[in-house]
mmCIF file with all atom_site columns, C-alpha atoms in Angstrom:
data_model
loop_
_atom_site.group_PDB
_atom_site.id
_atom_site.type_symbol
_atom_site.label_atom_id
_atom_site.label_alt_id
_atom_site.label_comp_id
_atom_site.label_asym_id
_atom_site.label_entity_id
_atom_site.label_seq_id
_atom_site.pdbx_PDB_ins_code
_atom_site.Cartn_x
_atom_site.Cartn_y
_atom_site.Cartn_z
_atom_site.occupancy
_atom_site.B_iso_or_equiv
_atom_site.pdbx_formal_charge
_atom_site.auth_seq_id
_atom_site.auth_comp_id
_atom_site.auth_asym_id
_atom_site.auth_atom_id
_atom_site.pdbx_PDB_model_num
ATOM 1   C CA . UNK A 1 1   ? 110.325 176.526 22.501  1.00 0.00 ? 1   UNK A CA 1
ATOM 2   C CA . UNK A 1 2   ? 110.985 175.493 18.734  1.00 0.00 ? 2   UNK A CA 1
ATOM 3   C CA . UNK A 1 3   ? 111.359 178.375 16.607  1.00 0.00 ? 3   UNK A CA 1
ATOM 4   C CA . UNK A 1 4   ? 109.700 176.222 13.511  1.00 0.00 ? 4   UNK A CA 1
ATOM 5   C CA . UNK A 1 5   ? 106.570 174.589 14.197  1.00 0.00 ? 5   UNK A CA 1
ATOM 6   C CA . UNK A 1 6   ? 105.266 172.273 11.457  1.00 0.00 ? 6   UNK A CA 1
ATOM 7   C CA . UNK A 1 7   ? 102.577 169.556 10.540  1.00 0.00 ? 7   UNK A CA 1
ATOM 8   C CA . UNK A 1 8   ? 101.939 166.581 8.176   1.00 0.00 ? 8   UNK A CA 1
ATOM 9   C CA . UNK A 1 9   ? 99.956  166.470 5.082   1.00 0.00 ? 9   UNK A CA 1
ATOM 10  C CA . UNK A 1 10  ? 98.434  163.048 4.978   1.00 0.00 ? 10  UNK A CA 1
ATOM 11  C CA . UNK A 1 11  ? 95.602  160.896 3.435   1.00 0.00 ? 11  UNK A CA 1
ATOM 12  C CA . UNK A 1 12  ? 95.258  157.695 5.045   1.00 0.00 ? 12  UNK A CA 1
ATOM 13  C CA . UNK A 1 13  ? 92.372  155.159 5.394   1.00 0.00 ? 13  UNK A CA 1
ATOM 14  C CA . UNK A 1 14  ? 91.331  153.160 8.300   1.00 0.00 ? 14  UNK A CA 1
ATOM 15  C CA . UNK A 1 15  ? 92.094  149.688 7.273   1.00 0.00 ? 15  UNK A CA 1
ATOM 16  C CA . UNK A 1 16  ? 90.019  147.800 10.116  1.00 0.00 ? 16  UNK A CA 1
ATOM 17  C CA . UNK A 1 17  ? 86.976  150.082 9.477   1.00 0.00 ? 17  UNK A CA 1
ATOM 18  C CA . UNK A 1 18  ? 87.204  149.133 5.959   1.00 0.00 ? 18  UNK A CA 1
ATOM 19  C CA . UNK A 1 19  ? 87.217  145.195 7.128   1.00 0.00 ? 19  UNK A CA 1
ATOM 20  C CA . UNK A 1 20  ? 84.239  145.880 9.451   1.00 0.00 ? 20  UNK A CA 1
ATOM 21  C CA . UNK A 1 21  ? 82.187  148.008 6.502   1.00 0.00 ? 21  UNK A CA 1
ATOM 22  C CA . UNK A 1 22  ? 83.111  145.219 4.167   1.00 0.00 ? 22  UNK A CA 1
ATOM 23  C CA . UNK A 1 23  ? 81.693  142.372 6.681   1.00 0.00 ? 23  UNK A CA 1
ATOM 24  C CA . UNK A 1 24  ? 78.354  145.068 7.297   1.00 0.00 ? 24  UNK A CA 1
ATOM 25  C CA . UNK A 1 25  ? 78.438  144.868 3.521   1.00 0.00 ? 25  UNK A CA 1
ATOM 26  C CA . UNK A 1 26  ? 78.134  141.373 3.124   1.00 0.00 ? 26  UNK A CA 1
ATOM 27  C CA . UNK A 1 27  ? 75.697  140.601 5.260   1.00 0.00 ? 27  UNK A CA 1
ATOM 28  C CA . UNK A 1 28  ? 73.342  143.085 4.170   1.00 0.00 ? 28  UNK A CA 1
ATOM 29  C CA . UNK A 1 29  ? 74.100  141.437 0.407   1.00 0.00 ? 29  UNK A CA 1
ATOM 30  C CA . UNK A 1 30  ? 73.116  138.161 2.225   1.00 0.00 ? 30  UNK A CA 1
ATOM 31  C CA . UNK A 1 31  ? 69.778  139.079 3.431   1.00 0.00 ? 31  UNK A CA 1
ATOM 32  C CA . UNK A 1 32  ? 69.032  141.609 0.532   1.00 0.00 ? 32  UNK A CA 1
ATOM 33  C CA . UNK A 1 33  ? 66.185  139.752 -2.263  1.00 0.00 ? 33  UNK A CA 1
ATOM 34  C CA . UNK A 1 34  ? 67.958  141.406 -4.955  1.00 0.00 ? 34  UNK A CA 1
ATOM 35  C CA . UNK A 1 35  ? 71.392  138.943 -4.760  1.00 0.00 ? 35  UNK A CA 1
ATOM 36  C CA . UNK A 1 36  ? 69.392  135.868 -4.022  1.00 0.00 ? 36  UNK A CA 1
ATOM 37  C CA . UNK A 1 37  ? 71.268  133.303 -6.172  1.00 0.00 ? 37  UNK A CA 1
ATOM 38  C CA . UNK A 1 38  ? 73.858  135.597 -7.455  1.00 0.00 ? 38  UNK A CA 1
ATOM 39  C CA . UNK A 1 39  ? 76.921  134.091 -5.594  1.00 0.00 ? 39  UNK A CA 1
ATOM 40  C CA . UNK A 1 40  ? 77.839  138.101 -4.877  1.00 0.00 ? 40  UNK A CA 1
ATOM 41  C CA . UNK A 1 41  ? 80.605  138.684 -2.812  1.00 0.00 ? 41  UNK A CA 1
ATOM 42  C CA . UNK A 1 42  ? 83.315  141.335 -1.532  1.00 0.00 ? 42  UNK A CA 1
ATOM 43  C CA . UNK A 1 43  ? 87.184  140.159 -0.473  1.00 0.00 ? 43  UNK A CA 1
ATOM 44  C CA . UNK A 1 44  ? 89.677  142.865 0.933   1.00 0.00 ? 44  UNK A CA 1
ATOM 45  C CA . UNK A 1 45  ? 93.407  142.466 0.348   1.00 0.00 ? 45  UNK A CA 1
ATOM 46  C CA . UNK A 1 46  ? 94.334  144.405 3.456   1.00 0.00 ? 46  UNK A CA 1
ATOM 47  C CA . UNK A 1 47  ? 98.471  143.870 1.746   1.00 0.00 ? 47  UNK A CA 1
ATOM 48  C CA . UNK A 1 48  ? 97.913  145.148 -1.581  1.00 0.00 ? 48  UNK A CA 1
ATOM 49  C CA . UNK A 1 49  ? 94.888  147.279 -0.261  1.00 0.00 ? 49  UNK A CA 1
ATOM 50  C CA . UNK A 1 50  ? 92.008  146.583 -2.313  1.00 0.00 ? 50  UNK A CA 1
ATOM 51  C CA . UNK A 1 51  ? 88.549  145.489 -2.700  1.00 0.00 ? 51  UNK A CA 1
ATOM 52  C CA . UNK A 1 52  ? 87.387  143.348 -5.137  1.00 0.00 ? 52  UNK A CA 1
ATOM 53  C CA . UNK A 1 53  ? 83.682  142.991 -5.996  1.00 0.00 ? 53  UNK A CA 1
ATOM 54  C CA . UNK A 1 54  ? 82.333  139.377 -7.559  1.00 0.00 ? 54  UNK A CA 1
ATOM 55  C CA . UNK A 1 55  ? 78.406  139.172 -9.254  1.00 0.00 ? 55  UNK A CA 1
ATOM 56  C CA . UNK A 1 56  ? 76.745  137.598 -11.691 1.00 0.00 ? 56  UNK A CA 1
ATOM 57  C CA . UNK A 1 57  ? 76.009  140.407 -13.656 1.00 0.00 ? 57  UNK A CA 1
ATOM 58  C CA . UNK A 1 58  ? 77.611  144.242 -13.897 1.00 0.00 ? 58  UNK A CA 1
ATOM 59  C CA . UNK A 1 59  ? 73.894  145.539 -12.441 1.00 0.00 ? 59  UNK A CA 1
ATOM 60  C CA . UNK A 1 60  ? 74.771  143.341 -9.326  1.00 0.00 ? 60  UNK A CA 1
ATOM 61  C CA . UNK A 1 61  ? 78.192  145.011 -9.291  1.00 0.00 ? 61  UNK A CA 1
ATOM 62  C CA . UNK A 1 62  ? 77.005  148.085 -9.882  1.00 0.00 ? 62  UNK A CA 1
ATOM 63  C CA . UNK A 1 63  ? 74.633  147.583 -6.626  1.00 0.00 ? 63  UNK A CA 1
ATOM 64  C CA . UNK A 1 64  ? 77.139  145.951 -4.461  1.00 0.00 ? 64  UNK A CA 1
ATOM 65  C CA . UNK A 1 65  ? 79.650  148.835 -4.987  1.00 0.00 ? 65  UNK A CA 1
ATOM 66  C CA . UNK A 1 66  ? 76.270  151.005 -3.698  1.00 0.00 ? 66  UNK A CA 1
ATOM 67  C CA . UNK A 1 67  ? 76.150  149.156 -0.476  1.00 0.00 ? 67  UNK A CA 1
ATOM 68  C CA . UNK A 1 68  ? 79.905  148.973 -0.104  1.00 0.00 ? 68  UNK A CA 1
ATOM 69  C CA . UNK A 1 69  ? 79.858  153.022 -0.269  1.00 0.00 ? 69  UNK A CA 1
ATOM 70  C CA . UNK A 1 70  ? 76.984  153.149 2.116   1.00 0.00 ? 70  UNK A CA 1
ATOM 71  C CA . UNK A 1 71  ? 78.720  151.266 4.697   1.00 0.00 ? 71  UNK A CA 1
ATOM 72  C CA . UNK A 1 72  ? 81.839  153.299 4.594   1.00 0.00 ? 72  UNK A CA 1
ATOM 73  C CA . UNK A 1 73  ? 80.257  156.554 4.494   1.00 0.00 ? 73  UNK A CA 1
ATOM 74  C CA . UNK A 1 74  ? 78.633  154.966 7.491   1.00 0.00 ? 74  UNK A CA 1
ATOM 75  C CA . UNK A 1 75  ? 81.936  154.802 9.200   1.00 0.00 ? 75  UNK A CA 1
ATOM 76  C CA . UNK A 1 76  ? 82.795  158.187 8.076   1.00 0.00 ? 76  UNK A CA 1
ATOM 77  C CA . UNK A 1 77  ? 85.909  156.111 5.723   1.00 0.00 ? 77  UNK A CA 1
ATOM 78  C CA . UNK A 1 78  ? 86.690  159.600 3.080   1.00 0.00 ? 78  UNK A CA 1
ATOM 79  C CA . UNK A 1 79  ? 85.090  157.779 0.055   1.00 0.00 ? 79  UNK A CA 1
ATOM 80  C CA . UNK A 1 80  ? 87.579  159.882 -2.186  1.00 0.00 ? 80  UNK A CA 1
ATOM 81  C CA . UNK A 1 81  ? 90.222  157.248 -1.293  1.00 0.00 ? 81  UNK A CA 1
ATOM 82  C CA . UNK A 1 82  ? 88.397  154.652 -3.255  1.00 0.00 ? 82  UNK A CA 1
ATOM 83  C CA . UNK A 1 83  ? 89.149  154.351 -6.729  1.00 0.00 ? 83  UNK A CA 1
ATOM 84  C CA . UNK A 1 84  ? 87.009  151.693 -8.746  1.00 0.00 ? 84  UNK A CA 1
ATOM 85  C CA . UNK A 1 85  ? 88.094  150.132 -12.197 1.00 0.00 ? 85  UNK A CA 1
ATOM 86  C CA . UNK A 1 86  ? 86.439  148.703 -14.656 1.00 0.00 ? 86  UNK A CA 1
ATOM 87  C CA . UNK A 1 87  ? 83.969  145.976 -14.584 1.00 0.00 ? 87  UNK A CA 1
ATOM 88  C CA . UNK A 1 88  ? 85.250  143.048 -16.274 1.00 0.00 ? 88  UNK A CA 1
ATOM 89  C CA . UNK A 1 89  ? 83.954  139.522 -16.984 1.00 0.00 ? 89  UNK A CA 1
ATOM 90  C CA . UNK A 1 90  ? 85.719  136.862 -14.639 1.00 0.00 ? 90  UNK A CA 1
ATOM 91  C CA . UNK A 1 91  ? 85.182  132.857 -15.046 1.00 0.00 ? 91  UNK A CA 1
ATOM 92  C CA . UNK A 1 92  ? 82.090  131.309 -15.474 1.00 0.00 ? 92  UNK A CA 1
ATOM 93  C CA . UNK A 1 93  ? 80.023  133.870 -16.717 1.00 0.00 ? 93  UNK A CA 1
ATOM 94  C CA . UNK A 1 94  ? 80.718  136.219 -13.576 1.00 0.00 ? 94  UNK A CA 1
ATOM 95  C CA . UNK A 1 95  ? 81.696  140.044 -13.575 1.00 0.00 ? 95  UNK A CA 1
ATOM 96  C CA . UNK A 1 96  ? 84.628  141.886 -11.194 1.00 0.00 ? 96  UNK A CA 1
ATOM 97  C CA . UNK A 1 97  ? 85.529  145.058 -10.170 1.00 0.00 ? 97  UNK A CA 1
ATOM 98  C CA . UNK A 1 98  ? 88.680  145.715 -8.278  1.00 0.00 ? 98  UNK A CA 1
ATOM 99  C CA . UNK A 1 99  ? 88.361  148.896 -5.944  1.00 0.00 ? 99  UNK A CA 1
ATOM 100 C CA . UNK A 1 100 ? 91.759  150.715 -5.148  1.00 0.00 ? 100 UNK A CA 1
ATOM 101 C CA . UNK A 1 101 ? 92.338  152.306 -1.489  1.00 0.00 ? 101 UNK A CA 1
ATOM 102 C CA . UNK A 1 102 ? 94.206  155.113 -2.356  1.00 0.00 ? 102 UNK A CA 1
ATOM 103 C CA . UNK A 1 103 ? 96.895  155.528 1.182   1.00 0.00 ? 103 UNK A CA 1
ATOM 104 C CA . UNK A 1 104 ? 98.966  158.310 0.906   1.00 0.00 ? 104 UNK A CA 1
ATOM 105 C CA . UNK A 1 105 ? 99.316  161.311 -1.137  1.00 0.00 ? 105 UNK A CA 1
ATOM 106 C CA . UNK A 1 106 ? 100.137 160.763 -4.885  1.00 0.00 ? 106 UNK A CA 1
ATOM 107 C CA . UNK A 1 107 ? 103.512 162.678 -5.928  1.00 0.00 ? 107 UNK A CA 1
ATOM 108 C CA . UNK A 1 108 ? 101.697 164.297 -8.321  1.00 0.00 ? 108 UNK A CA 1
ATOM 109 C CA . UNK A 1 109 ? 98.801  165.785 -6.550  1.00 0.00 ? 109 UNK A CA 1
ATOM 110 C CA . UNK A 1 110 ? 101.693 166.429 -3.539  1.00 0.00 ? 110 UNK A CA 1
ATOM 111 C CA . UNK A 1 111 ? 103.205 168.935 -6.462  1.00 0.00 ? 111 UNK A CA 1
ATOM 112 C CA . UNK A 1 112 ? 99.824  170.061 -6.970  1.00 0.00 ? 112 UNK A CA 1
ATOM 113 C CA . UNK A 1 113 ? 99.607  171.218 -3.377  1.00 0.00 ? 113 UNK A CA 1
ATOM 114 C CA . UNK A 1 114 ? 102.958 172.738 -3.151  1.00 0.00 ? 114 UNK A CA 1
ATOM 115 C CA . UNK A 1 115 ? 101.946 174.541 -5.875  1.00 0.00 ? 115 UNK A CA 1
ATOM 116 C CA . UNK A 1 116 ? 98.917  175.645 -4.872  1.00 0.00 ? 116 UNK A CA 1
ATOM 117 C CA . UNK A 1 117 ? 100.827 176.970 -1.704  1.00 0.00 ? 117 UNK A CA 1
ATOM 118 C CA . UNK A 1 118 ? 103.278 178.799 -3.412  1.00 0.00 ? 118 UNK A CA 1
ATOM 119 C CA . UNK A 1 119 ? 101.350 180.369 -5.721  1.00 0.00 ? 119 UNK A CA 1
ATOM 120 C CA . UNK A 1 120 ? 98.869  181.875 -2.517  1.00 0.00 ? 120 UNK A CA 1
ATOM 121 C CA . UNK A 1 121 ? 101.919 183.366 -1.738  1.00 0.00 ? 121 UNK A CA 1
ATOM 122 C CA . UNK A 1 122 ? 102.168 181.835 2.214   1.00 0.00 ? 122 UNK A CA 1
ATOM 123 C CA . UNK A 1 123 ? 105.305 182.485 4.292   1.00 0.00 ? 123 UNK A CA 1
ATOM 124 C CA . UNK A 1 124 ? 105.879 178.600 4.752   1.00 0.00 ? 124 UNK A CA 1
ATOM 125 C CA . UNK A 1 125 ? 108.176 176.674 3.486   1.00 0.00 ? 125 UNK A CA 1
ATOM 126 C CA . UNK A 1 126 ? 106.317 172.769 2.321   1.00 0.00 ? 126 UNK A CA 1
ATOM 127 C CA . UNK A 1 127 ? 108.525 169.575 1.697   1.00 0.00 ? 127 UNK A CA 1
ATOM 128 C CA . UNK A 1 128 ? 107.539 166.189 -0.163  1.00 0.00 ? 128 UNK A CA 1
ATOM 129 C CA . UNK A 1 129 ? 107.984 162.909 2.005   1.00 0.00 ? 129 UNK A CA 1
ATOM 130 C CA . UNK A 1 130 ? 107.372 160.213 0.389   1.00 0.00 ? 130 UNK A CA 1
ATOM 131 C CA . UNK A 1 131 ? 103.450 159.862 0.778   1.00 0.00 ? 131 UNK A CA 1
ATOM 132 C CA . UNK A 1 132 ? 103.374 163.247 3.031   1.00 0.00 ? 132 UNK A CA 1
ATOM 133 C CA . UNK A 1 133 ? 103.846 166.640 2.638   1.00 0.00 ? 133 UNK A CA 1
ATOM 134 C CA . UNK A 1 134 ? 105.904 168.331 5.431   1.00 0.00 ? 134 UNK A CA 1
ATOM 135 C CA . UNK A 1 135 ? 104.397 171.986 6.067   1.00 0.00 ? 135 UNK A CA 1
ATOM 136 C CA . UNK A 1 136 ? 106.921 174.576 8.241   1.00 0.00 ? 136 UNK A CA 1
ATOM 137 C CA . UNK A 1 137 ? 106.732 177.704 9.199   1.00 0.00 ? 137 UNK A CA 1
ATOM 138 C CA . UNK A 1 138 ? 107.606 180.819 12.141  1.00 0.00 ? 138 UNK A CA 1
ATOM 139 C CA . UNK A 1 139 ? 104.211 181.208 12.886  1.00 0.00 ? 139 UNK A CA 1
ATOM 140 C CA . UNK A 1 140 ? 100.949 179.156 13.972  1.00 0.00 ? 140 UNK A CA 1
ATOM 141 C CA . UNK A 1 141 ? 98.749  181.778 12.739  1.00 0.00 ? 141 UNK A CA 1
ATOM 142 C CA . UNK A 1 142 ? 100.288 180.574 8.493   1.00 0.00 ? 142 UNK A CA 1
ATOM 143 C CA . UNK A 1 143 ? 100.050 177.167 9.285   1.00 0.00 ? 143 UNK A CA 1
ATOM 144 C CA . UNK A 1 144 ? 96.614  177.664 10.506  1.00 0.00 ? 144 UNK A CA 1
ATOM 145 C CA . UNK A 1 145 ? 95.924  179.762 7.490   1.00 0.00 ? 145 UNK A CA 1
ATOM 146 C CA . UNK A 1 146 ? 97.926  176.649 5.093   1.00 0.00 ? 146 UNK A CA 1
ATOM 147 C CA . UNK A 1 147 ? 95.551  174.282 6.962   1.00 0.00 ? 147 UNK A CA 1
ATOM 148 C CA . UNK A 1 148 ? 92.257  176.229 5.750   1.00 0.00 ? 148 UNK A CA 1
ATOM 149 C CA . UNK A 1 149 ? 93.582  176.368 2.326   1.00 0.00 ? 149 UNK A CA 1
ATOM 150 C CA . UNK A 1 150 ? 93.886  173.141 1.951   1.00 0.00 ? 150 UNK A CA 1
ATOM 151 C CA . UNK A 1 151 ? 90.576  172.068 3.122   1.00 0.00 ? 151 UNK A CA 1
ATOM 152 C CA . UNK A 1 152 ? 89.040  174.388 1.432   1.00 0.00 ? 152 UNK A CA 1
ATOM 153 C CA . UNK A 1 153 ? 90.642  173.219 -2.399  1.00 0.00 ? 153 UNK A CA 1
ATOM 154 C CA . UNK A 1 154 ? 89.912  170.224 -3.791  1.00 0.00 ? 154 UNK A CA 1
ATOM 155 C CA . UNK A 1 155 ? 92.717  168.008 -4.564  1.00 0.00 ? 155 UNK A CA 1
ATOM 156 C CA . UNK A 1 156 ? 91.211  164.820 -5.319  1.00 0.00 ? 156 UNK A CA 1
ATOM 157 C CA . UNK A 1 157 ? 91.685  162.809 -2.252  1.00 0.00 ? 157 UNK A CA 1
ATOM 158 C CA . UNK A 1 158 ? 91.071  163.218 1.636   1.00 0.00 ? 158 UNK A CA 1
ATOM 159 C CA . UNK A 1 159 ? 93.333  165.321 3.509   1.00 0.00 ? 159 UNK A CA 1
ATOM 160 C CA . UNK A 1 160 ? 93.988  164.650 7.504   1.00 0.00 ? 160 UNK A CA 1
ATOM 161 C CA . UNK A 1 161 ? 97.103  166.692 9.570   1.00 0.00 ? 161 UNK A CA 1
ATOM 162 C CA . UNK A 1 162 ? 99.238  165.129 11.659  1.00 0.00 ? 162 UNK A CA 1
ATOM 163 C CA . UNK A 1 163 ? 102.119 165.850 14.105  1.00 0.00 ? 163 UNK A CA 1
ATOM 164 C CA . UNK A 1 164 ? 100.921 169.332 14.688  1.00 0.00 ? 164 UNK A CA 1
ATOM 165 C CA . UNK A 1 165 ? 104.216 170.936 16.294  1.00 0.00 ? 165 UNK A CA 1
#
């Protein structure tokens, strides 16, 4: 038996449940009476991972970013992950908004969490890896108790744990 067992802080987003949200998306924008005409549509770069929104107008944008979070949430995709920029005007009269997925814990809010666990005074001992935060300790019963503090703060994106050891 190990005498350290450990698990992974991660945030990660579904990328295939995103496609199939984003095709439920557009097809409810097909059939909806409110984009009739307004050449509205979403496109996914699963590479660069992000969304970007195309309308006539920054109402229609505004309403297709509604039905793009109502799908996901659908899906149960953490909606924390997505981070939308500003509307802009694109060519011929249209408006854009590009929609960052957010994969992976920020360095910054992986300090935040280290922090967070030092200062609550846990017997663990919690590493940065690249977009992960290592948690190890002697005992289940602190990672257990890591695990509920966590969930219970907010840190500004979606936490899952992995490779529970």
């Amino acid at each position: 038996m190990a005498s350290d067992f450990s698990f992974d802080v991660v945030s990660k987003v579904d990328i295939t449940l995103v496609d199939e949200s984003i095709a439920n998306a557009m097809k409810e924008v097909i059939n909806r009476y409110d984009f009739r005409g307004s050449n509205s549509e979403i496109t996914f770069d699963k590479k660069e991972n992000f969304i970007t929104l195309l309308s006539s107008d920054d109402y229609k944008i505004k309403a297709l970013y509604d039905v793009l979070l109502t799908r996901l949430s659908k899906r149960n995709i953490p909606l924390k992950n997505f981070q939308p920029g500003k509307v802009e005007s694109a060519l011929g009269g249209q408006a854009r908004q590009v929609v960052k997925i957010q994969q992976g814990i920020p360095v910054d809010k992986a300090k935040e969490m280290v922090r967070a666990i030092k200062d609550a005074k846990l017997k663990v001992t919690s590493a940065i890896q690249g977009d992960s935060l290592r948690i190890t300790s002697r005992s289940k019963d602190e990672l257990q108790t890591v695990m509920n503090f966590l969930r219970g703060g907010d840190f500004g994106v979606t936490l899952q744990f992995d490779n529970y050891r």
